[in-house]
Amino acid sequence: MDKKELIKQIKEKQSFLCVGLDTDLKKVPQHLLKEEDPIFAFNKAIIDVTAPYCVSYKPNLAFYEAFGVKGLLSFEKTIKYLKENYPHHFIIADAKRGDIGNTSAMYARTFFEEYDVDSLTVAPYMGEDSVTPFLGYEGKWVILLALTSNKGSHDFQMTEDKNGERLFEKVLKTSQKWGTDENMMYVVGATQGRMFEDIRKIAPNHFLLVPGVGAQGGSLEEVCKYGMIPGDVGLLVNSSRGIIYASQGEDFAEVAGQKAQELQQQMAKLIVNS
């Protein structure tokens, strides 16, 4: 999916919601455990009720790899289901890959050829040759970790060099020599608040994938105030636990749909007022 199509979907749905499929068998409703593939059964139910209100899905690979081959099969079935039934939704594989060039090339082949997802989260720490193999696929996106939402983000990302430039700023500036706003996004945590102003000074036109709204305490209004691009929006705001685990009863899907709709309605107002 190219940038133009992504923006089109956002405008048509009046939504920039990304639903995180962090499927944990310890948290899914107990009645689903009787299913042959409870992970896929849960994902399918969540997808079917949230699809009208979101533009993107983000399965986190850790929640699938934890179950070995069975988990990866569930991941593969989820991707296939999305592509066959909801082909206009942007699919993000949240895998945080990044290694020496030939290894990154194999990761790129895995996600962009084998699974055929739209985008992949990538760690930039090892530099240019660890990232560029992912950028050679037309219509595919790299989503680089820039300023994350976890408490430990300040351990390294906020450290300054002798000129006062912070590490996340160096990542933003340097990586723009590798890719463009047509094939590269950045992860910026919703808990970073006004730091979005600093992000936008360096990357004014790039899409930002924003986790941390909801369960992690990030403010949707604050993210939009400082990070939204007028007209194009430029944001994919992710919510995982706040939607998919809003209920652990047999009404889990219905409640998830309601939560997604509530966020979409908030987003629609913020788009209009941007």
Tab-separated table of C-alpha atoms in Angstrom:
chain	number	residue	atom	x	y	z
A	1	MET	CA	0.000	0.000	0.000
A	2	ASP	CA	1.427	3.373	-0.969
A	3	LYS	CA	1.124	6.608	0.968
A	4	LYS	CA	-1.628	7.999	-1.242
A	5	GLU	CA	-3.827	4.936	-0.671
A	6	LEU	CA	-3.204	4.998	3.088
A	7	ILE	CA	-4.245	8.641	3.311
A	8	LYS	CA	-7.308	7.862	1.179
A	9	GLN	CA	-8.382	5.127	3.611
A	10	ILE	CA	-7.892	7.439	6.589
A	11	LYS	CA	-10.026	10.167	5.015
A	12	GLU	CA	-12.774	7.784	3.911
A	13	LYS	CA	-13.070	6.152	7.330
A	14	GLN	CA	-12.309	9.310	9.295
A	15	SER	CA	-10.011	7.106	11.324
A	16	PHE	CA	-6.295	6.598	11.856
A	17	LEU	CA	-6.781	3.711	14.267
A	18	CYS	CA	-4.484	0.716	14.240
A	19	VAL	CA	-5.668	-2.314	16.228
A	20	GLY	CA	-2.867	-4.269	17.865
A	21	LEU	CA	-3.351	-8.031	17.727
A	22	ASP	CA	-1.279	-8.933	20.803
A	23	THR	CA	-3.104	-12.194	21.341
A	24	ASP	CA	-2.302	-13.833	24.685
A	25	LEU	CA	-3.996	-17.163	25.403
A	26	LYS	CA	-3.962	-16.309	29.109
A	27	LYS	CA	-6.250	-13.357	28.396
A	28	VAL	CA	-8.605	-14.566	25.676
A	29	PRO	CA	-12.095	-15.715	26.722
A	30	GLN	CA	-12.002	-19.251	28.084
A	31	HIS	CA	-14.625	-20.607	25.687
A	32	LEU	CA	-12.254	-19.972	22.764
A	33	LEU	CA	-9.704	-22.397	24.148
A	34	LYS	CA	-11.930	-25.190	22.854
A	35	GLU	CA	-11.309	-24.047	19.275
A	36	GLU	CA	-8.812	-25.877	17.084
A	37	ASP	CA	-6.850	-22.614	16.732
A	38	PRO	CA	-7.911	-20.283	19.560
A	39	ILE	CA	-5.459	-17.536	18.571
A	40	PHE	CA	-6.858	-17.297	15.052
A	41	ALA	CA	-10.445	-17.648	16.293
A	42	PHE	CA	-9.886	-14.694	18.632
A	43	ASN	CA	-8.166	-12.600	15.946
A	44	LYS	CA	-10.870	-13.319	13.368
A	45	ALA	CA	-13.622	-12.240	15.762
A	46	ILE	CA	-11.746	-9.052	16.696
A	47	ILE	CA	-10.990	-8.201	13.071
A	48	ASP	CA	-14.579	-8.670	11.905
A	49	VAL	CA	-15.999	-6.253	14.485
A	50	THR	CA	-13.246	-3.608	14.385
A	51	ALA	CA	-12.606	-3.449	10.621
A	52	PRO	CA	-15.197	-0.690	9.984
A	53	TYR	CA	-13.469	1.592	12.490
A	54	CYS	CA	-9.752	1.120	11.820
A	55	VAL	CA	-7.375	1.385	8.883
A	56	SER	CA	-4.622	-0.889	10.141
A	57	TYR	CA	-3.802	-4.034	12.122
A	58	LYS	CA	-0.565	-4.726	13.969
A	59	PRO	CA	0.078	-8.300	15.095
A	60	ASN	CA	3.022	-8.421	17.498
A	61	LEU	CA	5.217	-11.374	16.508
A	62	ALA	CA	6.267	-12.141	20.093
A	63	PHE	CA	2.731	-13.270	20.913
A	64	TYR	CA	2.843	-15.784	18.057
A	65	GLU	CA	6.435	-16.961	18.253
A	66	ALA	CA	5.841	-17.840	21.919
A	67	PHE	CA	3.807	-20.822	20.697
A	68	GLY	CA	6.361	-22.060	18.196
A	69	VAL	CA	5.162	-23.446	14.884
A	70	LYS	CA	1.503	-23.379	15.970
A	71	GLY	CA	1.737	-19.713	16.805
A	72	LEU	CA	3.376	-18.847	13.490
A	73	LEU	CA	0.636	-20.742	11.673
A	74	SER	CA	-1.912	-18.630	13.558
A	75	PHE	CA	-0.040	-15.504	12.484
A	76	GLU	CA	0.049	-16.684	8.868
A	77	LYS	CA	-3.682	-17.481	8.903
A	78	THR	CA	-4.417	-14.061	10.381
A	79	ILE	CA	-2.465	-12.286	7.631
A	80	LYS	CA	-4.138	-14.390	4.940
A	81	TYR	CA	-7.587	-13.683	6.399
A	82	LEU	CA	-6.913	-9.949	6.397
A	83	LYS	CA	-5.610	-9.904	2.839
A	84	GLU	CA	-8.533	-11.942	1.503
A	85	ASN	CA	-11.325	-10.203	3.413
A	86	TYR	CA	-10.014	-6.724	4.245
A	87	PRO	CA	-7.484	-5.935	1.493
A	88	HIS	CA	-7.562	-2.183	2.100
A	89	HIS	CA	-6.328	-2.432	5.689
A	90	PHE	CA	-2.653	-1.647	6.258
A	91	ILE	CA	-0.875	-4.617	7.882
A	92	ILE	CA	2.061	-4.015	10.205
A	93	ALA	CA	4.198	-6.919	11.369
A	94	ASP	CA	5.524	-5.701	14.705
A	95	ALA	CA	8.703	-7.772	14.785
A	96	LYS	CA	11.409	-5.155	15.526
A	97	ARG	CA	13.963	-6.836	13.302
A	98	GLY	CA	17.382	-5.448	12.365
A	99	ASP	CA	20.723	-7.212	11.922
A	100	ILE	CA	23.729	-7.284	9.597
A	101	GLY	CA	22.874	-6.819	5.942
A	102	ASN	CA	22.493	-10.409	4.745
A	103	THR	CA	20.426	-11.323	7.806
A	104	SER	CA	18.183	-8.290	7.352
A	105	ALA	CA	17.747	-9.313	3.717
A	106	MET	CA	16.381	-12.662	4.871
A	107	TYR	CA	14.056	-10.999	7.383
A	108	ALA	CA	12.840	-8.733	4.581
A	109	ARG	CA	12.173	-11.741	2.371
A	110	THR	CA	10.264	-13.440	5.197
A	111	PHE	CA	7.865	-10.581	5.856
A	112	PHE	CA	7.581	-8.910	2.450
A	113	GLU	CA	7.644	-11.974	0.216
A	114	GLU	CA	6.505	-14.940	2.304
A	115	TYR	CA	3.914	-13.186	4.496
A	116	ASP	CA	3.412	-10.209	2.122
A	117	VAL	CA	2.630	-7.705	4.893
A	118	ASP	CA	2.646	-3.980	4.147
A	119	SER	CA	5.191	-2.957	6.737
A	120	LEU	CA	7.637	-4.112	9.370
A	121	THR	CA	8.984	-2.484	12.514
A	122	VAL	CA	12.777	-2.298	12.440
A	123	ALA	CA	15.405	-1.410	15.072
A	124	PRO	CA	17.914	1.112	13.636
A	125	TYR	CA	20.714	0.595	16.186
A	126	MET	CA	23.027	-1.292	13.791
A	127	GLY	CA	22.851	1.440	11.177
A	128	GLU	CA	22.297	1.843	7.460
A	129	ASP	CA	23.253	-1.594	6.161
A	130	SER	CA	20.889	-3.231	8.659
A	131	VAL	CA	17.932	-1.154	7.436
A	132	THR	CA	18.352	-0.684	3.678
A	133	PRO	CA	17.593	-4.343	2.773
A	134	PHE	CA	14.034	-3.710	3.956
A	135	LEU	CA	13.705	-0.626	1.746
A	136	GLY	CA	14.146	-2.412	-1.554
A	137	TYR	CA	10.536	-3.596	-1.822
A	138	GLU	CA	8.147	-1.412	-3.804
A	139	GLY	CA	4.972	-0.595	-1.915
A	140	LYS	CA	6.391	-1.844	1.397
A	141	TRP	CA	7.253	0.217	4.449
A	142	VAL	CA	9.931	0.222	7.127
A	143	ILE	CA	8.803	1.564	10.494
A	144	LEU	CA	11.892	2.583	12.448
A	145	LEU	CA	11.952	2.783	16.225
A	146	ALA	CA	12.599	6.433	17.079
A	147	LEU	CA	11.182	7.460	20.465
A	148	THR	CA	9.303	4.675	22.192
A	149	SER	CA	6.645	4.675	24.910
A	150	ASN	CA	8.333	2.461	27.515
A	151	LYS	CA	9.977	3.803	30.680
A	152	GLY	CA	13.429	2.681	29.564
A	153	SER	CA	13.235	4.786	26.408
A	154	HIS	CA	15.145	7.552	28.176
A	155	ASP	CA	18.102	5.270	28.956
A	156	PHE	CA	19.490	5.705	25.435
A	157	GLN	CA	17.057	7.526	23.157
A	158	MET	CA	17.264	10.803	25.082
A	159	THR	CA	21.039	10.850	25.609
A	160	GLU	CA	22.782	13.881	24.100
A	161	ASP	CA	26.053	14.220	22.226
A	162	LYS	CA	28.492	17.090	22.755
A	163	ASN	CA	26.375	19.311	20.510
A	164	GLY	CA	23.193	18.634	22.452
A	165	GLU	CA	21.665	16.421	19.784
A	166	ARG	CA	19.652	13.578	21.272
A	167	LEU	CA	20.035	10.040	19.973
A	168	PHE	CA	16.454	9.809	18.683
A	169	GLU	CA	17.038	13.041	16.741
A	170	LYS	CA	20.150	11.541	15.167
A	171	VAL	CA	18.136	8.468	14.174
A	172	LEU	CA	15.492	10.663	12.513
A	173	LYS	CA	18.006	12.819	10.636
A	174	THR	CA	20.362	10.065	9.517
A	175	SER	CA	17.670	7.585	8.456
A	176	GLN	CA	16.097	10.101	6.079
A	177	LYS	CA	19.172	9.614	3.883
A	178	TRP	CA	18.164	5.947	3.487
A	179	GLY	CA	14.447	6.196	2.760
A	180	THR	CA	11.663	8.711	2.159
A	181	ASP	CA	8.254	9.567	3.578
A	182	GLU	CA	6.883	7.202	0.900
A	183	ASN	CA	8.486	4.077	2.394
A	184	MET	CA	9.567	4.912	5.925
A	185	MET	CA	7.637	5.679	9.098
A	186	TYR	CA	8.740	6.129	12.699
A	187	VAL	CA	7.556	4.684	15.998
A	188	VAL	CA	6.885	7.456	18.509
A	189	GLY	CA	5.192	6.563	21.780
A	190	ALA	CA	1.997	8.384	22.747
A	191	THR	CA	3.413	8.930	26.247
A	192	GLN	CA	6.014	11.355	24.821
A	193	GLY	CA	3.506	14.238	24.704
A	194	ARG	CA	4.988	17.517	23.503
A	195	MET	CA	8.060	15.690	22.200
A	196	PHE	CA	6.003	15.247	19.033
A	197	GLU	CA	6.804	18.902	18.305
A	198	ASP	CA	10.502	18.056	18.190
A	199	ILE	CA	9.789	15.009	16.033
A	200	ARG	CA	7.839	17.085	13.518
A	201	LYS	CA	10.638	19.666	13.218
A	202	ILE	CA	12.872	16.913	11.835
A	203	ALA	CA	10.308	14.656	10.112
A	204	PRO	CA	7.433	16.939	9.088
A	205	ASN	CA	5.974	14.656	6.408
A	206	HIS	CA	6.575	11.111	7.653
A	207	PHE	CA	3.835	8.934	9.070
A	208	LEU	CA	4.251	8.095	12.745
A	209	LEU	CA	3.127	4.820	14.299
A	210	VAL	CA	1.999	5.763	17.793
A	211	PRO	CA	1.598	3.059	20.451
A	212	GLY	CA	0.745	3.827	24.049
A	213	VAL	CA	-2.763	5.301	23.816
A	214	GLY	CA	-5.155	3.752	26.312
A	215	ALA	CA	-3.648	1.137	28.615
A	216	GLN	CA	-0.244	2.877	28.666
A	217	GLY	CA	-1.762	6.257	29.476
A	218	GLY	CA	-0.991	8.260	26.330
A	219	SER	CA	-3.341	11.089	25.356
A	220	LEU	CA	-4.895	10.937	21.887
A	221	GLU	CA	-5.654	14.662	21.983
A	222	GLU	CA	-2.066	15.542	22.867
A	223	VAL	CA	-0.663	13.269	20.162
A	224	CYS	CA	-2.858	14.967	17.566
A	225	LYS	CA	-2.197	18.481	18.829
A	226	TYR	CA	1.556	18.133	18.414
A	227	GLY	CA	1.938	15.347	15.865
A	228	MET	CA	-0.878	15.501	13.301
A	229	ILE	CA	-0.162	16.711	9.756
A	230	PRO	CA	-3.032	18.941	8.582
A	231	GLY	CA	-4.766	17.325	5.624
A	232	ASP	CA	-2.773	14.086	5.536
A	233	VAL	CA	-3.058	13.252	9.294
A	234	GLY	CA	0.321	11.455	9.259
A	235	LEU	CA	-0.508	9.245	12.231
A	236	LEU	CA	-1.411	5.622	12.867
A	237	VAL	CA	-2.428	5.418	16.507
A	238	ASN	CA	-2.331	1.903	17.904
A	239	SER	CA	-4.520	0.485	20.629
A	240	SER	CA	-4.121	-3.138	21.681
A	241	ARG	CA	-5.207	-4.083	25.199
A	242	GLY	CA	-7.736	-1.258	25.442
A	243	ILE	CA	-9.704	-2.820	22.582
A	244	ILE	CA	-9.041	-6.529	22.333
A	245	TYR	CA	-9.230	-7.244	26.077
A	246	ALA	CA	-11.985	-4.781	26.957
A	247	SER	CA	-14.052	-7.835	27.888
A	248	GLN	CA	-13.019	-11.392	28.633
A	249	GLY	CA	-16.545	-12.731	28.475
A	250	GLU	CA	-18.476	-14.173	25.569
A	251	ASP	CA	-19.289	-10.602	24.524
A	252	PHE	CA	-15.573	-9.847	23.966
A	253	ALA	CA	-15.978	-9.152	20.249
A	254	GLU	CA	-18.997	-6.901	20.678
A	255	VAL	CA	-17.250	-4.847	23.365
A	256	ALA	CA	-14.064	-4.632	21.270
A	257	GLY	CA	-16.124	-3.264	18.405
A	258	GLN	CA	-17.651	-0.662	20.706
A	259	LYS	CA	-14.236	0.443	21.971
A	260	ALA	CA	-12.897	0.723	18.427
A	261	GLN	CA	-15.939	2.755	17.393
A	262	GLU	CA	-15.451	5.113	20.352
A	263	LEU	CA	-11.846	5.764	19.322
A	264	GLN	CA	-12.850	6.246	15.699
A	265	GLN	CA	-15.434	8.832	16.705
A	266	GLN	CA	-12.823	10.711	18.736
A	267	MET	CA	-10.444	10.587	15.791
A	268	ALA	CA	-13.069	11.873	13.364
A	269	LYS	CA	-13.522	15.006	15.496
A	270	LEU	CA	-9.776	15.545	15.715
A	271	ILE	CA	-9.386	15.189	11.937
A	272	VAL	CA	-12.118	17.755	11.308
A	273	ASN	CA	-10.541	20.216	13.738
A	274	SER	CA	-6.974	19.778	12.489
